[in-house]
């Protein structure tokens, strides 16, 4: 018994010495970000048949980044999910890229990255997006590729030219060596209170056949409020302009730095007449012949000063209008979504640096 007590006392003394020493360790520049973040939502849907409801985990992400020396850096974000990948080894990896910045104005990037496309809804981290557009849900935006970026001297303008795998590889069940690519050109700008993310992309859907996707995002940012409006247009052929488009807008009003209310609305349509018999292969963003609308209101609250915990709730209405192909009858699917949830971030790097 005495031996056991002595062992416990010795262990306690060792911990009391080692813990302060660990807290003083200065981590290498190789790791300047190390986080786990998670989000879980409780949702209630009204439908024509019967309501559906439940609680589910939305996201569980591991993030890590740092400097490798001699102008090289990296970033990594992995979705920790149970389902295995289906296309390639990096399927469940959002980001895994290597940056090289030879000067203050130029950056070269290679690896898994988000396709360089416009719009502030698209640009936001998925864990921060509520009732998104149908296009946002359907596009396989994280792809392997390479990019070159030019950054202005003031740092408020960035022009990115990027080549990646085509998202049609994912949506049509092809393998990585299908030879389909996407060419993306994007401008990120900040001019006072006005911010922009404008892009145009040529996305290869079949060999030498492309879909053009143009996205224009504009945002106004002030101390107490901000609002963005994203315009989206895609065309499957030269004579297919003006039929497939979308618009989404979200406004926030910040009562305090830890509490805000938001209003969001969107409309999307696909009225393309290009070979509707193979619409799934041609257009992986919106189903042919459909019009979608969503609008709602919600709030966010951060109970802690460091904003490591976020509580949210919202209600939105979702509609889907289309003409039944068999009967020719116009249909309207109407649904309400009530949501309440929480997001929490475990910033291990910040804790250790303390």
Coordinates of C-alpha atoms in Angstrom, one line a residue:
X1 CA 0.0 0.0 0.0
X2 CA 2.8 2.4 0.9
X3 CA 4.6 1.5 -2.3
X4 CA 1.4 2.3 -4.3
X5 CA 1.0 5.7 -2.5
X6 CA 4.7 6.5 -3.2
X7 CA 4.2 5.7 -6.9
X8 CA 1.2 8.0 -7.2
X9 CA 3.1 10.9 -5.4
X10 CA 6.1 10.4 -7.8
X11 CA 3.8 10.4 -10.8
X12 CA 2.1 13.6 -9.6
X13 CA 5.4 15.3 -9.1
X14 CA 6.6 14.3 -12.6
X15 CA 3.4 15.6 -14.2
X16 CA 3.6 18.9 -12.2
X17 CA 7.1 19.4 -13.7
X18 CA 6.5 18.2 -17.2
X19 CA 3.2 20.1 -17.9
X20 CA 4.6 23.6 -17.5
X21 CA 7.6 22.5 -19.6
X22 CA 5.3 21.3 -22.3
X23 CA 3.3 24.5 -22.3
X24 CA 6.5 26.4 -23.0
X25 CA 7.4 24.4 -26.1
X26 CA 7.4 26.6 -29.2
X27 CA 6.0 24.5 -32.0
X28 CA 7.9 24.3 -35.3
X29 CA 6.6 26.4 -38.2
X30 CA 5.8 23.1 -39.8
X31 CA 2.5 23.1 -37.9
X32 CA 0.8 26.5 -37.6
X33 CA -2.8 25.1 -37.7
X34 CA -4.2 22.0 -36.0
X35 CA -8.0 21.8 -35.5
X36 CA -10.9 19.5 -35.2
X37 CA -14.3 20.9 -36.0
X38 CA -17.7 19.3 -35.9
X39 CA -21.4 20.2 -36.5
X40 CA -24.6 18.4 -35.7
X41 CA -28.1 19.4 -36.6
X42 CA -31.6 18.4 -35.5
X43 CA -34.0 18.8 -38.5
X44 CA -37.7 18.6 -39.1
X45 CA -39.1 18.4 -42.6
X46 CA -42.8 18.7 -43.6
X47 CA -43.8 16.6 -46.6
X48 CA -47.1 15.7 -48.3
X49 CA -46.9 12.1 -47.0
X50 CA -45.6 12.4 -43.4
X51 CA -43.1 14.6 -41.6
X52 CA -39.5 13.4 -41.2
X53 CA -37.2 14.5 -38.4
X54 CA -34.1 13.5 -36.5
X55 CA -30.6 14.5 -35.3
X56 CA -27.6 13.8 -37.5
X57 CA -23.9 14.7 -37.7
X58 CA -23.2 17.1 -40.6
X59 CA -19.5 17.5 -40.5
X60 CA -16.4 16.3 -38.7
X61 CA -13.2 17.8 -40.1
X62 CA -9.5 17.6 -39.3
X63 CA -7.5 20.6 -40.4
X64 CA -3.7 21.1 -40.4
X65 CA -1.3 23.4 -42.1
X66 CA 2.1 25.0 -41.8
X67 CA 5.3 26.1 -43.5
X68 CA 7.8 23.7 -44.9
X69 CA 10.6 26.2 -45.4
X70 CA 12.2 27.9 -48.4
X71 CA 8.8 29.5 -49.6
X72 CA 6.9 26.2 -49.4
X73 CA 3.7 25.6 -47.3
X74 CA 0.9 23.2 -47.2
X75 CA -2.7 22.9 -46.1
X76 CA -4.8 19.8 -45.3
X77 CA -8.5 19.3 -44.5
X78 CA -10.0 15.8 -44.1
X79 CA -13.6 14.9 -43.7
X80 CA -13.7 12.2 -41.1
X81 CA -16.5 10.0 -42.4
X82 CA -17.2 6.3 -42.3
X83 CA -17.8 5.9 -46.0
X84 CA -14.8 4.8 -48.1
X85 CA -13.8 6.8 -51.2
X86 CA -15.1 5.7 -54.6
X87 CA -13.0 7.5 -57.2
X88 CA -9.6 8.0 -55.8
X89 CA -7.5 7.8 -52.6
X90 CA -8.2 11.5 -51.8
X91 CA -12.0 11.2 -52.2
X92 CA -12.8 12.4 -48.6
X93 CA -10.1 15.0 -48.6
X94 CA -11.2 18.5 -49.3
X95 CA -7.7 20.1 -49.3
X96 CA -4.3 18.6 -49.5
X97 CA -2.1 21.0 -51.5
X98 CA 1.4 22.3 -51.6
X99 CA 2.0 26.0 -52.1
X100 CA 5.1 27.6 -53.5
X101 CA 5.4 31.4 -53.2
X102 CA 8.6 32.6 -55.0
X103 CA 7.7 36.3 -54.5
X104 CA 5.0 38.3 -52.7
X105 CA 3.1 38.6 -55.9
X106 CA 3.1 35.0 -57.2
X107 CA 1.9 31.7 -55.9
X108 CA 1.9 28.2 -57.5
X109 CA -0.3 25.4 -56.0
X110 CA -0.5 21.7 -56.7
X111 CA -2.7 19.1 -55.1
X112 CA -6.3 18.7 -53.9
X113 CA -8.1 22.1 -53.9
X114 CA -11.4 23.7 -54.4
X115 CA -12.1 24.6 -58.0
X116 CA -11.4 28.3 -58.5
X117 CA -14.9 29.5 -59.0
X118 CA -16.9 32.5 -57.9
X119 CA -19.7 33.1 -55.5
X120 CA -19.6 33.7 -51.8
X121 CA -21.8 30.8 -50.9
X122 CA -19.5 28.5 -52.9
X123 CA -16.4 30.1 -51.3
X124 CA -17.6 29.6 -47.7
X125 CA -16.5 26.5 -45.8
X126 CA -19.3 23.9 -46.0
X127 CA -19.6 23.7 -42.3
X128 CA -20.8 27.4 -42.3
X129 CA -23.4 27.0 -45.0
X130 CA -27.2 26.7 -44.2
X131 CA -29.8 25.5 -46.7
X132 CA -27.6 25.8 -49.8
X133 CA -28.5 26.0 -53.4
X134 CA -29.1 22.8 -55.4
X135 CA -26.0 23.6 -57.5
X136 CA -23.9 23.9 -54.3
X137 CA -25.1 20.5 -53.3
X138 CA -24.4 18.8 -56.6
X139 CA -21.1 20.1 -57.8
X140 CA -18.0 18.0 -56.9
X141 CA -15.9 21.1 -56.2
X142 CA -12.8 19.6 -54.6
X143 CA -10.5 18.3 -57.3
X144 CA -6.9 17.5 -57.9
X145 CA -5.1 20.0 -60.1
X146 CA -2.7 22.9 -60.3
X147 CA -3.0 26.7 -60.3
X148 CA -1.0 29.9 -60.7
X149 CA -2.1 33.0 -58.8
X150 CA -1.0 36.6 -59.2
X151 CA -1.5 38.8 -56.1
X152 CA -1.4 42.6 -56.2
X153 CA 1.1 44.6 -54.2
X154 CA -1.6 45.7 -51.8
X155 CA -2.9 42.1 -51.5
X156 CA -6.5 43.1 -52.3
X157 CA -6.7 41.5 -55.7
X158 CA -5.9 37.9 -56.7
X159 CA -6.2 36.4 -60.1
X160 CA -6.1 32.6 -60.3
X161 CA -5.7 30.4 -63.4
X162 CA -6.3 26.7 -62.6
X163 CA -6.6 23.3 -64.3
X164 CA -8.2 20.4 -62.4
X165 CA -9.9 17.1 -63.0
X166 CA -13.5 17.6 -64.3
X167 CA -16.3 17.1 -61.8
X168 CA -18.0 15.0 -64.5
X169 CA -15.6 12.3 -63.5
X170 CA -17.4 12.0 -60.2
X171 CA -20.9 12.6 -61.4
X172 CA -20.8 10.1 -64.2
X173 CA -18.9 7.4 -62.3
X174 CA -15.7 7.6 -64.3
X175 CA -12.2 6.9 -63.1
X176 CA -9.5 9.5 -62.6
X177 CA -7.8 8.6 -65.9
X178 CA -10.9 9.5 -68.0
X179 CA -8.9 12.5 -69.4
X180 CA -11.6 15.1 -68.6
X181 CA -10.4 18.4 -67.2
X182 CA -11.7 21.8 -66.1
X183 CA -10.1 25.2 -66.9
X184 CA -11.0 27.8 -64.3
X185 CA -10.2 31.5 -64.2
X186 CA -11.2 33.5 -61.0
X187 CA -10.7 37.0 -59.7
X188 CA -10.9 37.8 -55.9
X189 CA -11.1 41.5 -55.2
X190 CA -11.5 43.9 -52.3
X191 CA -12.3 47.5 -52.9
X192 CA -13.2 49.2 -49.7
X193 CA -16.6 47.8 -48.6
X194 CA -17.1 45.9 -51.9
X195 CA -15.7 42.4 -52.3
X196 CA -15.9 40.3 -55.5
X197 CA -15.4 36.7 -56.5
X198 CA -15.9 36.4 -60.3
X199 CA -15.1 33.4 -62.4
X200 CA -15.6 31.5 -65.6
X201 CA -14.9 27.8 -66.2
X202 CA -14.8 25.5 -69.1
X203 CA -15.7 22.1 -67.7
X204 CA -15.2 19.1 -69.9
X205 CA -18.3 16.8 -69.8
X206 CA -17.2 14.5 -72.7
X207 CA -14.1 14.4 -74.8
X208 CA -13.7 17.9 -76.3
X209 CA -17.3 18.9 -75.2
X210 CA -17.6 21.5 -72.5
X211 CA -20.0 23.1 -70.2
X212 CA -19.4 26.8 -69.4
X213 CA -20.0 27.8 -65.8
X214 CA -19.8 31.6 -65.0
X215 CA -20.3 32.8 -61.5
X216 CA -20.3 36.4 -60.3
X217 CA -20.3 37.0 -56.6
X218 CA -20.5 40.5 -55.0
X219 CA -20.5 41.4 -51.4
X220 CA -20.9 44.5 -49.3
X221 CA -19.3 44.4 -45.8
X222 CA -19.9 47.0 -43.0
X223 CA -19.4 46.9 -39.3
X224 CA -23.0 45.9 -38.4
X225 CA -24.1 44.1 -41.5
X226 CA -23.1 42.4 -44.7
X227 CA -24.9 41.1 -47.8
X228 CA -23.8 39.0 -50.8
X229 CA -25.5 38.3 -54.2
X230 CA -24.2 35.5 -56.3
X231 CA -25.2 35.1 -60.0
X232 CA -24.7 31.7 -61.6
X233 CA -25.1 30.7 -65.3
X234 CA -24.1 27.5 -67.1
X235 CA -24.5 26.5 -70.7
X236 CA -24.1 23.1 -72.3
X237 CA -23.6 24.4 -75.8
X238 CA -23.1 27.7 -77.7
X239 CA -26.9 28.1 -78.3
X240 CA -27.8 27.1 -74.8
X241 CA -27.4 30.6 -73.1
X242 CA -30.0 32.1 -70.8
X243 CA -31.8 28.9 -69.9
X244 CA -29.8 27.5 -66.9
X245 CA -29.1 30.1 -64.2
X246 CA -29.4 30.8 -60.5
X247 CA -29.2 33.6 -58.0
X248 CA -28.6 33.4 -54.2
X249 CA -28.4 36.1 -51.6
X250 CA -27.7 36.2 -47.9
X251 CA -27.8 39.2 -45.5
X252 CA -26.5 39.2 -42.0
X253 CA -27.1 41.8 -39.3
X254 CA -24.8 41.7 -36.3
X255 CA -26.4 42.8 -33.1
X256 CA -23.2 42.0 -31.3
X257 CA -19.9 40.3 -32.4
X258 CA -21.4 37.1 -30.9
X259 CA -25.0 37.3 -32.1
X260 CA -26.4 37.8 -35.6
X261 CA -29.6 37.2 -37.6
X262 CA -29.5 36.2 -41.3
X263 CA -32.0 36.1 -44.2
X264 CA -31.3 34.0 -47.2
X265 CA -33.1 33.3 -50.5
X266 CA -32.3 31.7 -53.9
X267 CA -33.9 30.7 -57.2
X268 CA -32.4 28.2 -59.8
X269 CA -33.7 26.8 -63.0
X270 CA -32.6 24.4 -65.8
X271 CA -34.7 25.0 -68.9
X272 CA -32.1 23.6 -71.3
X273 CA -33.3 22.0 -74.5
X274 CA -30.0 20.3 -75.2
X275 CA -30.5 16.5 -75.5
X276 CA -32.8 16.1 -72.5
X277 CA -32.7 12.4 -73.0
X278 CA -29.3 12.3 -71.4
X279 CA -29.7 15.2 -69.0
X280 CA -27.9 13.4 -66.2
X281 CA -24.7 13.0 -68.2
X282 CA -25.0 16.5 -69.7
X283 CA -25.8 18.6 -66.6
X284 CA -24.8 17.5 -63.2
X285 CA -25.7 20.7 -61.5
X286 CA -29.5 20.9 -61.9
X287 CA -32.0 18.4 -63.2
X288 CA -33.4 19.3 -66.6
X289 CA -36.9 20.9 -66.6
X290 CA -36.8 21.9 -62.9
X291 CA -37.0 25.2 -61.1
X292 CA -35.9 25.4 -57.4
X293 CA -36.6 28.1 -54.8
X294 CA -35.6 28.3 -51.2
X295 CA -35.9 31.2 -48.7
X296 CA -35.7 31.4 -44.9
X297 CA -34.4 33.2 -41.8
X298 CA -32.2 32.1 -39.0
X299 CA -29.8 33.2 -36.3
X300 CA -26.4 32.4 -34.9
X301 CA -25.1 32.8 -31.3
X302 CA -21.5 32.3 -30.0
X303 CA -21.7 31.7 -26.2
X304 CA -17.9 31.9 -25.8
X305 CA -15.7 34.9 -26.4
X306 CA -13.3 32.9 -28.6
X307 CA -16.2 31.7 -30.8
X308 CA -15.2 28.0 -30.5
X309 CA -18.9 27.1 -30.0
X310 CA -21.7 28.3 -32.4
X311 CA -25.4 27.6 -31.9
X312 CA -27.7 28.2 -34.8
X313 CA -31.4 27.8 -35.8
X314 CA -33.3 28.5 -39.0
X315 CA -36.5 27.9 -40.9
X316 CA -36.8 27.8 -44.6
X317 CA -39.2 26.9 -47.4
X318 CA -38.1 24.7 -50.3
X319 CA -40.0 24.3 -53.6
X320 CA -39.3 22.3 -56.7
X321 CA -41.4 23.0 -59.9
X322 CA -41.4 20.8 -62.9
X323 CA -43.6 19.1 -65.6
X324 CA -44.2 15.4 -65.2
X325 CA -42.6 13.7 -68.3
X326 CA -45.3 11.0 -68.4
X327 CA -48.5 12.9 -67.8
X328 CA -47.5 16.4 -68.9
X329 CA -48.9 17.8 -65.6
X330 CA -47.2 20.7 -63.9
X331 CA -46.0 19.6 -60.4
X332 CA -44.9 21.5 -57.3
X333 CA -43.1 19.9 -54.4
X334 CA -43.3 22.1 -51.3
X335 CA -41.4 21.5 -48.1
X336 CA -40.6 23.3 -44.9
X337 CA -37.3 22.7 -43.0
X338 CA -36.9 23.6 -39.3
X339 CA -33.3 23.2 -38.1
X340 CA -31.4 23.7 -34.8
X341 CA -27.8 22.7 -34.4
X342 CA -24.3 23.4 -32.9
X343 CA -20.8 23.7 -34.3
X344 CA -17.7 23.3 -32.1
X345 CA -14.1 23.8 -32.9
X346 CA -11.2 22.1 -31.0
X347 CA -8.2 24.4 -31.7
X348 CA -5.3 22.3 -30.4
X349 CA -2.6 24.5 -31.8
X350 CA -4.0 27.6 -29.9
X351 CA -4.3 25.6 -26.7
X352 CA -0.8 24.3 -26.9
X353 CA 0.6 27.8 -27.8
X354 CA -1.0 29.1 -24.6

